[in-house]
mmCIF file of C-alpha atoms in Angstrom:
data_model
loop_
_atom_site.group_PDB
_atom_site.id
_atom_site.type_symbol
_atom_site.label_atom_id
_atom_site.label_comp_id
_atom_site.label_asym_id
_atom_site.label_seq_id
_atom_site.Cartn_x
_atom_site.Cartn_y
_atom_site.Cartn_z
ATOM 1 C CA MET A 1 -62.555 17.575 31.032
ATOM 2 C CA ALA A 2 -64.659 15.729 29.003
ATOM 3 C CA SER A 3 -67.148 17.182 26.463
ATOM 4 C CA VAL A 4 -70.233 16.340 24.271
ATOM 5 C CA ALA A 5 -70.996 17.518 21.031
ATOM 6 C CA PHE A 6 -74.141 19.444 20.711
ATOM 7 C CA THR A 7 -75.238 17.229 17.762
ATOM 8 C CA GLU A 8 -75.826 14.237 20.949
ATOM 9 C CA PHE A 9 -78.697 16.270 22.028
ATOM 10 C CA LEU A 10 -80.446 16.560 18.793
ATOM 11 C CA PRO A 11 -82.422 13.189 18.968
ATOM 12 C CA ASP A 12 -83.894 14.383 22.100
ATOM 13 C CA VAL A 13 -84.830 17.465 20.606
ATOM 14 C CA LEU A 14 -85.956 16.736 17.315
ATOM 15 C CA LEU A 15 -88.326 14.322 18.359
ATOM 16 C CA GLU A 16 -90.400 16.952 19.698
ATOM 17 C CA ALA A 17 -89.770 19.325 17.112
ATOM 18 C CA THR A 18 -89.839 17.901 13.693
ATOM 19 C CA GLY A 19 -88.907 19.739 10.366
ATOM 20 C CA VAL A 20 -86.424 21.657 12.222
ATOM 21 C CA PRO A 21 -82.954 22.035 10.386
ATOM 22 C CA ASP A 22 -80.048 20.644 12.226
ATOM 23 C CA PRO A 23 -78.109 23.971 12.176
ATOM 24 C CA VAL A 24 -80.855 25.821 13.817
ATOM 25 C CA ALA A 25 -81.541 23.029 16.220
ATOM 26 C CA ILE A 26 -77.708 23.150 17.148
ATOM 27 C CA ALA A 27 -78.146 26.724 17.832
ATOM 28 C CA ALA A 28 -81.044 26.403 19.962
ATOM 29 C CA VAL A 29 -79.060 23.748 22.183
ATOM 30 C CA ARG A 30 -75.871 25.956 22.011
ATOM 31 C CA ASN A 31 -78.096 28.896 23.704
ATOM 32 C CA ALA A 32 -80.035 26.429 25.928
ATOM 33 C CA CYS A 33 -76.614 25.320 27.063
ATOM 34 C CA PHE A 34 -74.976 28.835 27.570
ATOM 35 C CA ASP A 35 -78.356 29.982 29.696
ATOM 36 C CA PHE A 36 -78.014 27.016 31.651
ATOM 37 C CA CYS A 37 -74.443 27.423 32.296
ATOM 38 C CA LYS A 38 -74.633 31.066 33.305
ATOM 39 C CA ALA A 39 -77.854 30.644 35.547
ATOM 40 C CA SER A 40 -76.392 27.458 37.182
ATOM 41 C CA LEU A 41 -72.328 28.364 37.319
ATOM 42 C CA LEU A 42 -72.155 24.492 37.000
ATOM 43 C CA TRP A 43 -70.106 23.909 34.380
ATOM 44 C CA ASN A 44 -66.784 25.221 36.764
ATOM 45 C CA ASP A 45 -63.032 23.931 36.835
ATOM 46 C CA VAL A 46 -59.944 24.948 38.753
ATOM 47 C CA GLN A 47 -57.461 26.931 36.845
ATOM 48 C CA ASP A 48 -53.837 26.116 36.702
ATOM 49 C CA PRO A 49 -52.137 28.095 39.167
ATOM 50 C CA GLU A 50 -50.920 31.590 37.823
ATOM 51 C CA ALA A 51 -48.150 33.908 39.177
ATOM 52 C CA TYR A 52 -49.335 37.450 40.482
ATOM 53 C CA THR A 53 -46.555 40.244 41.090
ATOM 54 C CA ALA A 54 -46.049 43.003 43.608
ATOM 55 C CA GLY A 55 -47.700 46.252 42.416
ATOM 56 C CA VAL A 56 -49.873 44.707 39.856
ATOM 57 C CA ALA A 57 -53.885 44.387 40.700
ATOM 58 C CA GLU A 58 -55.298 42.994 37.313
ATOM 59 C CA TYR A 59 -55.163 39.631 35.961
ATOM 60 C CA GLN A 60 -56.646 37.523 32.946
ATOM 61 C CA ILE A 61 -58.242 34.443 33.261
ATOM 62 C CA THR A 62 -58.041 32.106 30.312
ATOM 63 C CA PRO A 63 -61.103 29.510 29.950
ATOM 64 C CA PRO A 64 -60.684 26.405 28.022
ATOM 65 C CA SER A 65 -61.519 26.276 24.205
ATOM 66 C CA GLY A 66 -65.158 26.644 23.141
ATOM 67 C CA ALA A 67 -65.666 28.121 26.407
ATOM 68 C CA GLN A 68 -65.755 31.625 28.216
ATOM 69 C CA ILE A 69 -65.832 32.711 31.349
ATOM 70 C CA VAL A 70 -69.177 33.614 33.315
ATOM 71 C CA ALA A 71 -67.745 34.014 37.162
ATOM 72 C CA VAL A 72 -65.112 33.538 38.844
ATOM 73 C CA ARG A 73 -66.109 31.912 41.746
ATOM 74 C CA HIS A 74 -63.462 32.006 44.320
ATOM 75 C CA ILE A 75 -59.678 32.430 44.294
ATOM 76 C CA ASN A 76 -57.059 30.277 46.259
ATOM 77 C CA LEU A 77 -54.248 32.362 47.104
ATOM 78 C CA ASP A 78 -51.128 30.756 48.224
ATOM 79 C CA GLU A 79 -52.612 27.494 48.878
ATOM 80 C CA ASN A 80 -54.174 28.418 52.193
ATOM 81 C CA ASN A 81 -56.186 31.534 51.850
ATOM 82 C CA VAL A 82 -59.699 31.915 49.759
ATOM 83 C CA VAL A 83 -60.880 34.843 48.899
ATOM 84 C CA TYR A 84 -64.266 35.570 47.289
ATOM 85 C CA PRO A 85 -65.680 38.362 44.763
ATOM 86 C CA VAL A 86 -67.217 41.415 45.612
ATOM 87 C CA SER A 87 -69.287 44.165 43.677
ATOM 88 C CA LEU A 88 -67.781 47.142 42.703
ATOM 89 C CA ASP A 89 -70.463 48.772 44.101
ATOM 90 C CA ASP A 90 -69.984 47.467 47.698
ATOM 91 C CA LEU A 91 -66.655 47.816 47.384
ATOM 92 C CA VAL A 92 -66.758 51.522 46.615
ATOM 93 C CA ALA A 93 -69.109 52.286 49.537
ATOM 94 C CA ALA A 94 -67.185 49.857 51.912
ATOM 95 C CA LYS A 95 -63.449 51.335 50.943
ATOM 96 C CA PRO A 96 -63.780 54.613 48.479
ATOM 97 C CA SER A 97 -59.918 54.057 48.419
ATOM 98 C CA TRP A 98 -59.739 50.360 47.353
ATOM 99 C CA ALA A 99 -57.933 51.174 44.294
ATOM 100 C CA SER A 100 -54.838 52.510 45.671
ATOM 101 C CA ALA A 101 -54.774 49.993 48.748
ATOM 102 C CA GLN A 102 -51.760 47.821 48.781
ATOM 103 C CA GLY A 103 -51.162 45.099 51.201
ATOM 104 C CA ARG A 104 -52.645 41.626 51.862
ATOM 105 C CA ILE A 105 -55.206 40.655 49.084
ATOM 106 C CA VAL A 106 -58.666 40.341 50.618
ATOM 107 C CA THR A 107 -60.807 40.009 47.699
ATOM 108 C CA TYR A 108 -61.562 40.844 43.962
ATOM 109 C CA VAL A 109 -63.664 42.610 41.638
ATOM 110 C CA GLN A 110 -64.327 41.722 38.007
ATOM 111 C CA PRO A 111 -63.763 44.735 35.416
ATOM 112 C CA SER A 112 -65.309 41.883 33.109
ATOM 113 C CA PRO A 113 -65.958 38.073 33.214
ATOM 114 C CA ASP A 114 -62.468 37.079 32.289
ATOM 115 C CA THR A 115 -60.299 39.573 34.505
ATOM 116 C CA VAL A 116 -59.860 39.955 38.212
ATOM 117 C CA ARG A 117 -58.546 42.820 40.022
ATOM 118 C CA PHE A 118 -57.288 42.295 43.599
ATOM 119 C CA VAL A 119 -57.946 44.235 46.319
ATOM 120 C CA SER A 120 -55.634 45.382 48.030
ATOM 121 C CA VAL A 121 -52.794 45.461 45.177
ATOM 122 C CA PRO A 122 -50.362 42.963 46.363
ATOM 123 C CA ASP A 123 -47.517 43.732 47.923
ATOM 124 C CA VAL A 124 -45.636 40.683 47.153
ATOM 125 C CA GLY A 125 -45.907 38.314 44.690
ATOM 126 C CA ARG A 126 -46.925 34.698 44.879
ATOM 127 C CA THR A 127 -49.436 32.498 43.112
ATOM 128 C CA PHE A 128 -52.695 32.150 42.882
ATOM 129 C CA VAL A 129 -55.505 29.389 41.568
ATOM 130 C CA ALA A 130 -58.798 30.617 40.718
ATOM 131 C CA ASN A 131 -62.194 28.255 40.262
ATOM 132 C CA ALA A 132 -63.857 29.803 37.198
ATOM 133 C CA ALA A 133 -67.450 28.737 35.450
ATOM 134 C CA TYR A 134 -67.744 28.550 32.009
ATOM 135 C CA ALA A 135 -70.562 28.287 29.323
ATOM 136 C CA PRO A 136 -70.267 27.729 25.772
ATOM 137 C CA THR A 137 -69.109 30.814 23.490
ATOM 138 C CA ARG A 138 -71.263 31.402 20.116
ATOM 139 C CA SER A 139 -68.555 29.191 18.163
ATOM 140 C CA ALA A 140 -68.588 25.926 20.133
ATOM 141 C CA THR A 141 -69.424 22.708 18.921
ATOM 142 C CA ALA A 142 -69.403 21.123 22.389
ATOM 143 C CA VAL A 143 -70.199 21.401 26.138
ATOM 144 C CA ASP A 144 -68.828 19.746 29.563
ATOM 145 C CA SER A 145 -70.257 16.245 29.546
ATOM 146 C CA ARG A 146 -71.648 17.003 33.205
ATOM 147 C CA ILE A 147 -74.119 18.581 31.322
ATOM 148 C CA TYR A 148 -75.233 16.558 28.524
ATOM 149 C CA ASN A 149 -75.181 13.387 31.172
ATOM 150 C CA GLN A 150 -76.812 15.097 34.310
ATOM 151 C CA TYR A 151 -79.091 17.801 32.526
ATOM 152 C CA LEU A 152 -80.257 16.454 29.155
ATOM 153 C CA GLU A 153 -83.698 17.038 29.736
ATOM 154 C CA VAL A 154 -83.457 20.861 30.937
ATOM 155 C CA ILE A 155 -81.443 21.704 27.631
ATOM 156 C CA LYS A 156 -83.538 19.652 25.550
ATOM 157 C CA TYR A 157 -86.432 21.363 26.978
ATOM 158 C CA GLY A 158 -84.823 25.049 26.655
ATOM 159 C CA ALA A 159 -83.996 24.233 23.381
ATOM 160 C CA LEU A 160 -87.407 23.199 22.736
ATOM 161 C CA TRP A 161 -88.783 26.433 23.791
ATOM 162 C CA LYS A 162 -86.295 28.210 21.777
ATOM 163 C CA LEU A 163 -87.295 26.537 18.757
ATOM 164 C CA LYS A 164 -91.127 26.640 19.390
ATOM 165 C CA SER A 165 -91.082 30.280 20.098
ATOM 166 C CA MET A 166 -89.625 31.197 16.733
ATOM 167 C CA ALA A 167 -92.677 32.922 14.978
ATOM 168 C CA GLY A 168 -93.220 32.066 11.355
ATOM 169 C CA GLN A 169 -91.423 28.978 11.107
ATOM 170 C CA PRO A 170 -93.113 25.597 10.423
ATOM 171 C CA TRP A 171 -92.366 23.924 13.750
ATOM 172 C CA ALA A 172 -93.350 26.809 15.657
ATOM 173 C CA ASP A 173 -95.921 26.181 18.677
ATOM 174 C CA PRO A 174 -96.474 28.751 21.031
ATOM 175 C CA THR A 175 -98.778 26.851 23.116
ATOM 176 C CA GLY A 176 -96.041 24.150 23.399
ATOM 177 C CA ALA A 177 -93.596 26.701 23.879
#
């Protein structure tokens, strides 16, 4: 997937926030991209197939460089069965013995954003393919090009809100924020 550097957003952002140092503006753009990606789940992709093993329920999903996983949207099992996430609270309420149940995988929970735990514990080994949604890490220098190409205005105004809300800075403008 193609990416665009956060610096590409700067001409649009700095046009309305003069005097902001580039590193501060880049941080505001990165934070706006993070917020947008987390809320929209727009930056998503299908992961490479991974093997799962009988008797092992938990697996880590690896994001691309500069990205962190904010959600696993769904998982394709063995190319013909799709499962969707469920909250731990709903799972415990519906099936108190879920953690020890073995058999066909029917759903999954996410103990952390980059980890999935299958329900039931698989009784055979095969492959799965996760569809994961990403957001940039705090040290990222770029974001998926779709964010720039289709949502430049959204990111621009998110960054401007962050910049103009910075009390005590010469570029602060609470009304404009």
